[in-house]
mmCIF file of C-alpha atoms and ligand atoms in Angstrom:
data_model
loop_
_atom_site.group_PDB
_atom_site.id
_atom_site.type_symbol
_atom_site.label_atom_id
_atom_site.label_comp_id
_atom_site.label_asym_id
_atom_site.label_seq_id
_atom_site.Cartn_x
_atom_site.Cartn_y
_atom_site.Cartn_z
ATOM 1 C CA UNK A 1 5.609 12.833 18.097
ATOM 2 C CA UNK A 2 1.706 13.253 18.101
ATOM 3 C CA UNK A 3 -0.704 10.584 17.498
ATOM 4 C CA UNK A 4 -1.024 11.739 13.880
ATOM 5 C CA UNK A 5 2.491 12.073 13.236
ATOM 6 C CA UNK A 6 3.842 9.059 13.913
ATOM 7 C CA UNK A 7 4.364 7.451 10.733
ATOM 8 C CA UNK A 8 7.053 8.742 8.249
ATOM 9 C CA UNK A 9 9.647 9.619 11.311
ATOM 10 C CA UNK A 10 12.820 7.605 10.988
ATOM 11 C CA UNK A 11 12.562 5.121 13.384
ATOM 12 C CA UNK A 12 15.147 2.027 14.372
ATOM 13 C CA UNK A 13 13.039 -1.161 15.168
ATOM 14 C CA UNK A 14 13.591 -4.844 15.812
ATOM 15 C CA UNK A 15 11.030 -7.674 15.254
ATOM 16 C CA UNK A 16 11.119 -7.752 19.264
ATOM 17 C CA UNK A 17 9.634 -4.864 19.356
ATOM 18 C CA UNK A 18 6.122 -6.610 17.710
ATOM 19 C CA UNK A 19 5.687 -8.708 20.736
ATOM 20 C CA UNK A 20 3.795 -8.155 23.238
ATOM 21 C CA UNK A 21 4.414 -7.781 26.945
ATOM 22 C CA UNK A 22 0.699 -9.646 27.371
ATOM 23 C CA UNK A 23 0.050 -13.009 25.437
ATOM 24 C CA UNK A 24 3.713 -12.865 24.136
ATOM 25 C CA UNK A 25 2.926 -16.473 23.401
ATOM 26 C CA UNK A 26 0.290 -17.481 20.594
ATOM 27 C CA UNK A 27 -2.255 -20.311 21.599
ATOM 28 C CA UNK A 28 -2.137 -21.990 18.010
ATOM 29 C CA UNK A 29 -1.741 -25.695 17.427
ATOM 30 C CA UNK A 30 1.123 -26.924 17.124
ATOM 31 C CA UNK A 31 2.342 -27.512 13.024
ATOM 32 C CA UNK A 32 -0.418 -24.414 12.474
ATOM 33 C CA UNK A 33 0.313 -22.349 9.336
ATOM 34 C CA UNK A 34 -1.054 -18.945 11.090
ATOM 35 C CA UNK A 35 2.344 -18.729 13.293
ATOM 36 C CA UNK A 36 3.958 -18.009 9.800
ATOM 37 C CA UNK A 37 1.731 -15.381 8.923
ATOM 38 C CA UNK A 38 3.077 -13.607 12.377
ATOM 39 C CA UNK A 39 6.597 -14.487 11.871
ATOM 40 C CA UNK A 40 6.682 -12.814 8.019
ATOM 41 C CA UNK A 41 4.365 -9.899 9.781
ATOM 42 C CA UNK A 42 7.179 -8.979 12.845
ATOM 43 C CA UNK A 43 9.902 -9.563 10.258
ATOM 44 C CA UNK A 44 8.498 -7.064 7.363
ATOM 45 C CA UNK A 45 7.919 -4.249 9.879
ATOM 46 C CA UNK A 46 11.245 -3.723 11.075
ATOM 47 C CA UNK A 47 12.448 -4.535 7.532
ATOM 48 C CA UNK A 48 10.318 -1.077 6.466
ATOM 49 C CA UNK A 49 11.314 0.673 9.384
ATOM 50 C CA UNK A 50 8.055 0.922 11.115
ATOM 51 C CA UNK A 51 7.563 0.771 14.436
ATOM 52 C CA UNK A 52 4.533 -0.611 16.764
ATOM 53 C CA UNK A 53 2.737 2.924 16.818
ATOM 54 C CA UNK A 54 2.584 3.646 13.261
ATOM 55 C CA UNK A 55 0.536 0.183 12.470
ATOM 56 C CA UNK A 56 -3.357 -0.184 12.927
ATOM 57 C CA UNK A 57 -3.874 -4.402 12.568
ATOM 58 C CA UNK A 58 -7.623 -5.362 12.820
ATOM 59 C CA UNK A 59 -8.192 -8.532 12.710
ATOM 60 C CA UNK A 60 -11.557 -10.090 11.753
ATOM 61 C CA UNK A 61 -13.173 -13.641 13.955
ATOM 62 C CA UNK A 62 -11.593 -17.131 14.051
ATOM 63 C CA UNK A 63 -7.891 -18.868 14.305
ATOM 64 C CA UNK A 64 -6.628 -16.364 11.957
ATOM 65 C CA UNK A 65 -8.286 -13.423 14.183
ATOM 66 C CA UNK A 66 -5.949 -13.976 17.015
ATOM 67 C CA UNK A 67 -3.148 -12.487 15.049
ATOM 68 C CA UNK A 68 -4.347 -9.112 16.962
ATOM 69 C CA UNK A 69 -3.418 -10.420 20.103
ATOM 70 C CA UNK A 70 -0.068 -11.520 19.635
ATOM 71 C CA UNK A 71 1.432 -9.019 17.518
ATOM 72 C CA UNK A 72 2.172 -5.271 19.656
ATOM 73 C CA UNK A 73 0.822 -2.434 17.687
ATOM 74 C CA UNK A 74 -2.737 -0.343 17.747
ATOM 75 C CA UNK A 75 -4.912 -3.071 17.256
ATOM 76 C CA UNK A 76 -8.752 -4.008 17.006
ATOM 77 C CA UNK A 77 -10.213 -7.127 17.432
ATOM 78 C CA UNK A 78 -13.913 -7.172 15.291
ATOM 79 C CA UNK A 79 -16.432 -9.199 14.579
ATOM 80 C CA UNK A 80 -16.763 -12.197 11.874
ATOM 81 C CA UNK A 81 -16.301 -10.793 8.454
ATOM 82 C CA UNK A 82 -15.714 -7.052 9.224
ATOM 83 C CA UNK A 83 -12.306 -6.879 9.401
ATOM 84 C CA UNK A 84 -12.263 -4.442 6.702
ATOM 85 C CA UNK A 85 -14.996 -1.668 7.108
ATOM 86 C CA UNK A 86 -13.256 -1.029 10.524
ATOM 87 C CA UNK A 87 -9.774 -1.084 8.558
ATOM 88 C CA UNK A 88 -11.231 1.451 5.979
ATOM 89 C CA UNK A 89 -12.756 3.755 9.020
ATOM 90 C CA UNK A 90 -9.145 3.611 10.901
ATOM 91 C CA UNK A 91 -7.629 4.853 7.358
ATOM 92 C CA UNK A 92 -9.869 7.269 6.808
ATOM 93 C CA UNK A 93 -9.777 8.834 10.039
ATOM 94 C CA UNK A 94 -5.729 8.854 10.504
ATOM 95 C CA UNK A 95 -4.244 8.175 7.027
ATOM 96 C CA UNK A 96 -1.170 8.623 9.069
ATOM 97 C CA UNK A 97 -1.401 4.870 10.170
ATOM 98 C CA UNK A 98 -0.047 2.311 8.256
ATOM 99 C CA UNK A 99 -3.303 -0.614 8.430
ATOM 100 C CA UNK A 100 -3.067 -3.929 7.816
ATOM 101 C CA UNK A 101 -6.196 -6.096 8.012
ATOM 102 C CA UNK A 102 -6.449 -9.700 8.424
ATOM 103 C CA UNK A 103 -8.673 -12.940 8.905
ATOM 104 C CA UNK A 104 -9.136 -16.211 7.552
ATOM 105 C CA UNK A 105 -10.975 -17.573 4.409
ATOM 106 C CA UNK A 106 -14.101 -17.609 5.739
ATOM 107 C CA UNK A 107 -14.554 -14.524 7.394
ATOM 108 C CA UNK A 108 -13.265 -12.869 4.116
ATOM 109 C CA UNK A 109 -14.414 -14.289 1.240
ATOM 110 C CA UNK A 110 -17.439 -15.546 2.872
ATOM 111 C CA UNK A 111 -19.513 -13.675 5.413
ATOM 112 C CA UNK A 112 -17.356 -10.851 4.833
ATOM 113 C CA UNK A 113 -17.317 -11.285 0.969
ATOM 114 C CA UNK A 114 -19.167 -8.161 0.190
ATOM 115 C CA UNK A 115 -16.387 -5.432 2.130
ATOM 116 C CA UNK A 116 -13.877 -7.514 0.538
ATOM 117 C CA UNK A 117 -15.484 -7.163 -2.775
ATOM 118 C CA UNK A 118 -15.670 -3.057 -2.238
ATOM 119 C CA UNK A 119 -12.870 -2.080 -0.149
ATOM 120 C CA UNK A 120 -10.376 -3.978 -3.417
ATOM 121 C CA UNK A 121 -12.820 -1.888 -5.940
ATOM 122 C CA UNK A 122 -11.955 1.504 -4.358
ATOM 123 C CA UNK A 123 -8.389 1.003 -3.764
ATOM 124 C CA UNK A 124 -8.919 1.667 -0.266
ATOM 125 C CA UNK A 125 -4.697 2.217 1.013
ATOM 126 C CA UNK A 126 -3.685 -1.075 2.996
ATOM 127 C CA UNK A 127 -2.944 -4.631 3.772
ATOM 128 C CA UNK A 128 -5.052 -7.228 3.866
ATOM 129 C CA UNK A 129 -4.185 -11.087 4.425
ATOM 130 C CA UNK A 130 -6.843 -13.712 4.305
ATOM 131 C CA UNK A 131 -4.938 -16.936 6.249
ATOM 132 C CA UNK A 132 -6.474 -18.875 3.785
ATOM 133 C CA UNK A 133 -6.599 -22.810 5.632
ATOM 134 C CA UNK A 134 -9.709 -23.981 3.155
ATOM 135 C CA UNK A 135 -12.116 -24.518 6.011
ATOM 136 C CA UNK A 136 -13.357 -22.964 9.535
ATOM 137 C CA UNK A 137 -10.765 -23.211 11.921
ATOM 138 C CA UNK A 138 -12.094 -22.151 14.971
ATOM 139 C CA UNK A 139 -15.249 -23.416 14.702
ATOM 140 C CA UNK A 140 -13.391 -26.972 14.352
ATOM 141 C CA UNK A 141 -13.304 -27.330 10.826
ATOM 142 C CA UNK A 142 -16.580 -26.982 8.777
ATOM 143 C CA UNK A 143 -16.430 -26.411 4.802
ATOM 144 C CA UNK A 144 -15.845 -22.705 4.158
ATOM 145 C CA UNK A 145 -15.845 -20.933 0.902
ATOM 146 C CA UNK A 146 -11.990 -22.090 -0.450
ATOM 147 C CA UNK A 147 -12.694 -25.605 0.428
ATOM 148 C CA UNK A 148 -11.903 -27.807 -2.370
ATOM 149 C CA UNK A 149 -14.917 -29.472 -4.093
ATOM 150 C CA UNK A 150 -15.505 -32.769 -2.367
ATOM 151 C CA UNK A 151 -14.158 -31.989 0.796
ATOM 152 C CA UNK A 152 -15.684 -33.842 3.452
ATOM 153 C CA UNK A 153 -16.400 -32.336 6.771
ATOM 154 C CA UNK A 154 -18.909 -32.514 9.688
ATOM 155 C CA UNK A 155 -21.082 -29.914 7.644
ATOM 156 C CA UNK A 156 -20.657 -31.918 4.401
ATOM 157 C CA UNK A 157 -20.058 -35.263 5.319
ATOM 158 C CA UNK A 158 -20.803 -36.734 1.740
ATOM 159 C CA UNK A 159 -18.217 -33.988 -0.126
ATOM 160 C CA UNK A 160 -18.284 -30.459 -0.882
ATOM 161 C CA UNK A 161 -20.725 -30.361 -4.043
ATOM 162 C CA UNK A 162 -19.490 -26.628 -4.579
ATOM 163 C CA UNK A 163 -16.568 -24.889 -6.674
ATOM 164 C CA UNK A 164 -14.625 -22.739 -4.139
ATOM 165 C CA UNK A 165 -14.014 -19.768 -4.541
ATOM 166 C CA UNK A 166 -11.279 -18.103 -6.870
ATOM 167 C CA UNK A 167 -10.101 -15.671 -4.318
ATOM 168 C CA UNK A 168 -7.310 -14.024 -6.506
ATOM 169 C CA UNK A 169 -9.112 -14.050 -9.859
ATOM 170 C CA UNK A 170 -11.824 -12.392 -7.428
ATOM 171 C CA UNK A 171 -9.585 -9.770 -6.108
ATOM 172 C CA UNK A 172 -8.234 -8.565 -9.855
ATOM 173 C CA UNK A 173 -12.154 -8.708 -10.915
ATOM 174 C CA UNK A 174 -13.168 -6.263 -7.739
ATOM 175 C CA UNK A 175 -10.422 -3.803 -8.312
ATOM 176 C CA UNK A 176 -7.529 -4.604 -6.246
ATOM 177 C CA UNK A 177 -4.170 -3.173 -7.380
ATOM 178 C CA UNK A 178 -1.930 -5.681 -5.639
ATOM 179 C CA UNK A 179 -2.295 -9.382 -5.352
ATOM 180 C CA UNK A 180 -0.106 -11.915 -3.849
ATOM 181 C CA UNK A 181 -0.259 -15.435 -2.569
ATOM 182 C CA UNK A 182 2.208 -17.185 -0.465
ATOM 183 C CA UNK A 183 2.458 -20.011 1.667
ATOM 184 C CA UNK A 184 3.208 -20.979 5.420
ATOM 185 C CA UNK A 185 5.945 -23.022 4.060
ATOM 186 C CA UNK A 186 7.874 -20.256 2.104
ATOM 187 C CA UNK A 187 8.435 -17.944 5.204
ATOM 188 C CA UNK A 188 11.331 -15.922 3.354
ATOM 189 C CA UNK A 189 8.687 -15.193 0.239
ATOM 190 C CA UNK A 190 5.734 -15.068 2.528
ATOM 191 C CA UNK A 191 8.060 -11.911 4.118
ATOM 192 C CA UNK A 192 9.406 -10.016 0.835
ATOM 193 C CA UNK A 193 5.499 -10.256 -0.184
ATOM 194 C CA UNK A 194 3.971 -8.638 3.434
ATOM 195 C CA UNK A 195 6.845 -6.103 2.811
ATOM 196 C CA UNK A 196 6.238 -5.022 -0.756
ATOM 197 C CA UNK A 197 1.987 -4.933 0.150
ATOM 198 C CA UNK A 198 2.365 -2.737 3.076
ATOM 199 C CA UNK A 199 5.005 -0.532 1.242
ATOM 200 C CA UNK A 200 2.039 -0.580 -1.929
ATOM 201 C CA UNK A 201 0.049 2.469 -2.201
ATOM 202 C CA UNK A 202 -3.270 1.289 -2.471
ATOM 203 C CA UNK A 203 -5.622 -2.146 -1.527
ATOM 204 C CA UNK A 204 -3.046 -4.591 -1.648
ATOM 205 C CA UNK A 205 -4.270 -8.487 -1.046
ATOM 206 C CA UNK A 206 -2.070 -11.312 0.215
ATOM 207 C CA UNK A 207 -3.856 -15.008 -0.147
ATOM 208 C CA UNK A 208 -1.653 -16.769 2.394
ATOM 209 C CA UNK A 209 -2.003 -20.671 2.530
ATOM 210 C CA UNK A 210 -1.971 -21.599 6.013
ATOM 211 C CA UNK A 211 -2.434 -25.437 6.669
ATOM 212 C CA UNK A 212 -4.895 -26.152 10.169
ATOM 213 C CA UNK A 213 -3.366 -29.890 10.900
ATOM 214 C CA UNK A 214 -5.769 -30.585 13.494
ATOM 215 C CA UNK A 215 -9.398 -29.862 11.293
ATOM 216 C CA UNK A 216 -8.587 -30.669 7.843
ATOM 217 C CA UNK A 217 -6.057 -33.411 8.368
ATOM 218 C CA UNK A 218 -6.179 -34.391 4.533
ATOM 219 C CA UNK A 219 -5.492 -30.793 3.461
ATOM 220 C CA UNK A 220 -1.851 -30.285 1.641
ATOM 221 C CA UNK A 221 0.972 -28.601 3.337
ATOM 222 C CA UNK A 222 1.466 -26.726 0.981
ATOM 223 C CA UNK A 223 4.704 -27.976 -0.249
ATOM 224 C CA UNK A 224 6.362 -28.310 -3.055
ATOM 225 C CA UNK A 225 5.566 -25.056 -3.965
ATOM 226 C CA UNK A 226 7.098 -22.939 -7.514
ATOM 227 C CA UNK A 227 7.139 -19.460 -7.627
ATOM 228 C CA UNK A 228 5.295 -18.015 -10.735
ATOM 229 C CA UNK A 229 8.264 -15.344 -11.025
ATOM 230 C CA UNK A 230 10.781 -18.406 -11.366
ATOM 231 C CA UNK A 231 8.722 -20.472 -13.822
ATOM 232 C CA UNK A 232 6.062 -18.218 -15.764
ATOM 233 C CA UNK A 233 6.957 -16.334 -18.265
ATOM 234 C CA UNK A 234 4.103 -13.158 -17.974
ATOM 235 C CA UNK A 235 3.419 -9.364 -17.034
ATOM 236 C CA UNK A 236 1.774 -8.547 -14.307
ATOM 237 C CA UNK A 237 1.124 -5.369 -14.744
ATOM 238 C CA UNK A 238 -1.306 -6.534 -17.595
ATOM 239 C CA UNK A 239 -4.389 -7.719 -16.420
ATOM 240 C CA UNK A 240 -5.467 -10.338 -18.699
ATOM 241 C CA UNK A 241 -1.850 -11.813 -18.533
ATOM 242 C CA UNK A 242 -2.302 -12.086 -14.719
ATOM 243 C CA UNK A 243 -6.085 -12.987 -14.968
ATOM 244 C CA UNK A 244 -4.713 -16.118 -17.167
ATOM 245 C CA UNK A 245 -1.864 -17.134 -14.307
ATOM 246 C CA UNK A 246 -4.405 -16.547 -11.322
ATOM 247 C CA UNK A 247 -6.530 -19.002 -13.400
ATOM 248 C CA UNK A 248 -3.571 -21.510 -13.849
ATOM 249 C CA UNK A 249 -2.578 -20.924 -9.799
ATOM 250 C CA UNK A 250 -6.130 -21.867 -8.768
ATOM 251 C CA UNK A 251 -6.707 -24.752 -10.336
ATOM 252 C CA UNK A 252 -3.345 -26.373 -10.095
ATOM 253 C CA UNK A 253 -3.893 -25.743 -6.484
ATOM 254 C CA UNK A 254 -6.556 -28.449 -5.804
ATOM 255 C CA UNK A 255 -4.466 -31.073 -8.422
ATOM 256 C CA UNK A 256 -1.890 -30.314 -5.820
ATOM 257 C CA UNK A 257 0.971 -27.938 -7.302
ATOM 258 C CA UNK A 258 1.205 -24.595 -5.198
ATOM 259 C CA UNK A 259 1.794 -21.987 -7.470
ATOM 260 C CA UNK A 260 2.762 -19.099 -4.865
ATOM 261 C CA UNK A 261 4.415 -15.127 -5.639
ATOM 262 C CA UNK A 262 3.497 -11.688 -7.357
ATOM 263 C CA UNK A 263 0.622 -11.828 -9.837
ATOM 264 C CA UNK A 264 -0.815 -8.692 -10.092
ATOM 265 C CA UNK A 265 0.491 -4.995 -9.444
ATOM 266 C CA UNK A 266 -1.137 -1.641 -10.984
ATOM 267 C CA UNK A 267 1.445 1.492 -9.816
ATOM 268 C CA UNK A 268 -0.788 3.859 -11.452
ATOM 269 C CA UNK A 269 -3.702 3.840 -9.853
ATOM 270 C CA UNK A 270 -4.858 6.293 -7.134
ATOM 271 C CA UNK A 271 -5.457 4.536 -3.741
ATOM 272 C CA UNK A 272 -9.243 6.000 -2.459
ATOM 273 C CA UNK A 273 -7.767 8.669 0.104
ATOM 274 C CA UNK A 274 -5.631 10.016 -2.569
ATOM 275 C CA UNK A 275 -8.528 10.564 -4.768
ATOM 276 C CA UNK A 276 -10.325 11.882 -2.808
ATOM 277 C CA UNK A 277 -8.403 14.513 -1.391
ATOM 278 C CA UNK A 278 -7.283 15.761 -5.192
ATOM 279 C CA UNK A 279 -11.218 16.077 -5.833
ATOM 280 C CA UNK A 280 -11.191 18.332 -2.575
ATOM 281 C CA UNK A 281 -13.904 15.818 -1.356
ATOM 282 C CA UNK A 282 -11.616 14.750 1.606
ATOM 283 C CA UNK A 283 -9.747 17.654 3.865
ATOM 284 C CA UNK A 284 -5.922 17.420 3.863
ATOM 285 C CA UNK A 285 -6.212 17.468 8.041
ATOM 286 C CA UNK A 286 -6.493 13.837 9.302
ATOM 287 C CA UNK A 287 -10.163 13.771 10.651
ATOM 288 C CA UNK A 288 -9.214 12.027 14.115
ATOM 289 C CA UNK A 289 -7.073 15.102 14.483
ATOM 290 C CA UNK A 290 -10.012 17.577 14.045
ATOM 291 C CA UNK A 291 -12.112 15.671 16.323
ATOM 292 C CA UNK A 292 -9.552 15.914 18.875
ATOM 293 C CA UNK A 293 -6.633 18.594 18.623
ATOM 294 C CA UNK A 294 -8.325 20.544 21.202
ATOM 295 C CA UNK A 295 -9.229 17.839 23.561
ATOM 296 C CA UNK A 296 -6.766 17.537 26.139
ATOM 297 C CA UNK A 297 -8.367 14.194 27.736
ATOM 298 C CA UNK A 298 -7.712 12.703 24.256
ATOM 299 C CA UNK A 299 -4.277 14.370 24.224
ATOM 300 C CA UNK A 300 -3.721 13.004 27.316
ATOM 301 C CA UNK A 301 -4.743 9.721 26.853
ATOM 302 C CA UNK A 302 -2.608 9.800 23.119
ATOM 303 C CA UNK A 303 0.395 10.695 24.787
ATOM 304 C CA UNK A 304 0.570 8.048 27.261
ATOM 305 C CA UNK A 305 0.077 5.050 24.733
ATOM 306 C CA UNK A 306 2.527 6.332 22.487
ATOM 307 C CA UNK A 307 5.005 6.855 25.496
ATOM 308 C CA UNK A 308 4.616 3.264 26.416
ATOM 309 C CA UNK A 309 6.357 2.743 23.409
ATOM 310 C CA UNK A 310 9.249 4.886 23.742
HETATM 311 C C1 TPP B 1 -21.622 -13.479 12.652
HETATM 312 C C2 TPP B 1 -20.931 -14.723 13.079
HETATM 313 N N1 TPP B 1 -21.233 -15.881 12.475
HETATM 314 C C3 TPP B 1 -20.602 -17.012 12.830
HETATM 315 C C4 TPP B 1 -19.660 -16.985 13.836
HETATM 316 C C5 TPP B 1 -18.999 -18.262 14.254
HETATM 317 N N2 TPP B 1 -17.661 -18.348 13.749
HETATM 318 C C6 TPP B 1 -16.587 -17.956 14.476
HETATM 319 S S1 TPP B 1 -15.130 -18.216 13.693
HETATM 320 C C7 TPP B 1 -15.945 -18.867 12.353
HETATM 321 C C8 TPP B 1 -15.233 -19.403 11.154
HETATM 322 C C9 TPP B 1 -13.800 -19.059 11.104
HETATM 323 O O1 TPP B 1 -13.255 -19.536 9.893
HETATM 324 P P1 TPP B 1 -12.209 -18.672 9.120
HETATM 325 O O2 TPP B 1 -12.713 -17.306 8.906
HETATM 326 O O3 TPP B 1 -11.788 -19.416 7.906
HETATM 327 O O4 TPP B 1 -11.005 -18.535 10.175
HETATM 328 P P2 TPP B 1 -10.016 -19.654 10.750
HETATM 329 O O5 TPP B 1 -10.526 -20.027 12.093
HETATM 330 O O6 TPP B 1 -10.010 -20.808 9.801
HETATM 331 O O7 TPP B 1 -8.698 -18.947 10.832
HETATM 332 C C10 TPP B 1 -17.325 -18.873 12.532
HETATM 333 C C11 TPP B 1 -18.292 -19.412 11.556
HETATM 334 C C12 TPP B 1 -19.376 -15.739 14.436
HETATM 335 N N3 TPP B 1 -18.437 -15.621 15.385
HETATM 336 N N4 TPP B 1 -20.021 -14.627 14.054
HETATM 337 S S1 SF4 B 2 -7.523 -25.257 14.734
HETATM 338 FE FE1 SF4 B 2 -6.290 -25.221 12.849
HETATM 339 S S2 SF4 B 2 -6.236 -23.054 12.230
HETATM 340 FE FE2 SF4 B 2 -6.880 -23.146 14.394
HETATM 341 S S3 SF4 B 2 -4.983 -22.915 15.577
HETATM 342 FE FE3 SF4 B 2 -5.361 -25.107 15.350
HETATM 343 S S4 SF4 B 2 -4.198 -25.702 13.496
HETATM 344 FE FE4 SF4 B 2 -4.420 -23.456 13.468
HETATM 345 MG MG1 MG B 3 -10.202 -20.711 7.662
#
């Protein structure tokens, strides 16, 4: 197995194999919605058959951004809100790697609105979850972009006067071909959905409610929630159809029903790699690998990671 090759072999794995030997443990509060995002994450992979070396997660700045540290694979740590242009660079470089990018709601569909906005409008092939907890985390719980209107917080002490933002009406607007939201409290769903995005060929976009219980006390858990599958009668495959039940899902939201599952999937579009290499603008060689076939420091230093996980 080569650093480029990794992905596609048949491999046996066990969620175990997604922890790490350092900071097995994550730091999170305790009751925090984020340690469900990791538990659906370690549960999908083995569930595919992938294994740590085959999985590029970058994670983007705050609670959410942690998930890099606590879950074994290659792994990148950015900066606030650019999550994805490091995502898109890792895919482009080794489309061997299956990448997964995550961060909270503020880092994505704030600061880092704009890459979210054109990575979903060029299909760019992977994951991304937004740990979507309706304020700052980190930062000890300022109004962010999905906070409801009215929300009080040390930034907005008399109420929110804003509309949040309508992340998955957002997402089928930009181009995204799957879209998903789940919640911290549905950790079987929350796993089928991480499962069928990573397995999706093209930008696929999981909204996953994640409650912070220590900065925004008065925020829902999240329960009861309905899935749209169960109850909804639509196609989504059509995009008005799902346009009309992302609608529905976002404002019941803030009245306090959690409409969670499946609401958009397009099969037929090409993801931006494939389109680009059937326009011959993009070799059929990995790039990273014709940077560094012939270098046997890189070789070297390939080797050794990948051994570690042997
Ligand atoms: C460029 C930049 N601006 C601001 C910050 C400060 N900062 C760190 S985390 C964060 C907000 C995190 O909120 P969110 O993205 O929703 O993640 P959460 O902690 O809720 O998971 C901010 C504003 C920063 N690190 N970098
Ligand atoms: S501050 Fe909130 S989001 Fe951050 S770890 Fe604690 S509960 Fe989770
Ligand atoms: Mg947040």
């Amino acid at each position: 197995m080569t650093a480029f090759s990794a992905i596609h072999e048949e491999h046996e794995s066990d969620k175990e194999d997604f922890t790490p030997g350092v900071e097995p443990q994550p730091t999170w509060c305790p009751g925090c919605g984020d340690f469900a995002v990791l538990k659906a994450l370690k549960g999908a992979m083995p569930e595919l058959g992938r294994s740590p070396e085959e999985v590029m997660l970058v994670t983007g700045i705050g609670c959410s951004g942690k998930l890099s540290s606590y879950f074994e694979s290659y792994g990148y740590h950015s900066i606030h809100g650019r999550a994805l242009p490091v995502a898109r660079a890792s895919k482009l470089a080794n489309p061997g790697l299956e990448v997964i990018a995550a961060g909270g709601d503020g880092d994505g569909y704030g600061i880092g609105g704009n890459h979210f906005m054109h990575t979903a409008r060029e299909n760019h092939d992977m994951t991304y979850i937004v740990f979507n907890n309706e304020i700052f985390g980190l930062t000890k719980g300022q109004t962010s972009p999905t906070s409801p209107k009215g929300h009080k917080s040390k930034t907005q002490p008399s109420g929110s006067a804003k509309d949040p933002v309508r992340p998955l009406t957002l997402s089928l607007a930009s181009g995204a071909s799957y879209i998903a939201r789940t919640a911290a409290t549905n950790p079987r769903q929350a796993q089928e959905i991480i499962a069928e995005a990573v397995e999706h060929d093209g930008f696929a976009h999981v909204d996953f409610l994640t409650q912070c219980p220590t900065w925004n006390k008065d925020a829902k858990e999240y329960v009861p929630y309905t899935d749209v599958q169960d109850e909804y009668d639509f196609d989504r495959t059509d995009r008005r159809e799902a346009a009309d039940m992302m609608y529905e899902a976002e404002t019941k939201l803030h009245e306090g029903e959690v409409l969670t599952g499946r609401f958009y999937r397009d099969e037929q579009r090409p993801s931006y790699g494939q389109e680009k290499r059937s326009t011959g603008e993009m070799p059929e060689d990995h790039l990273a690998e014709r940077y560094f076939e012939d270098d046997p420091e890189f070789e070297r230093v390939a080797d050794h990671l990948i051994d570690r996980h042997k």
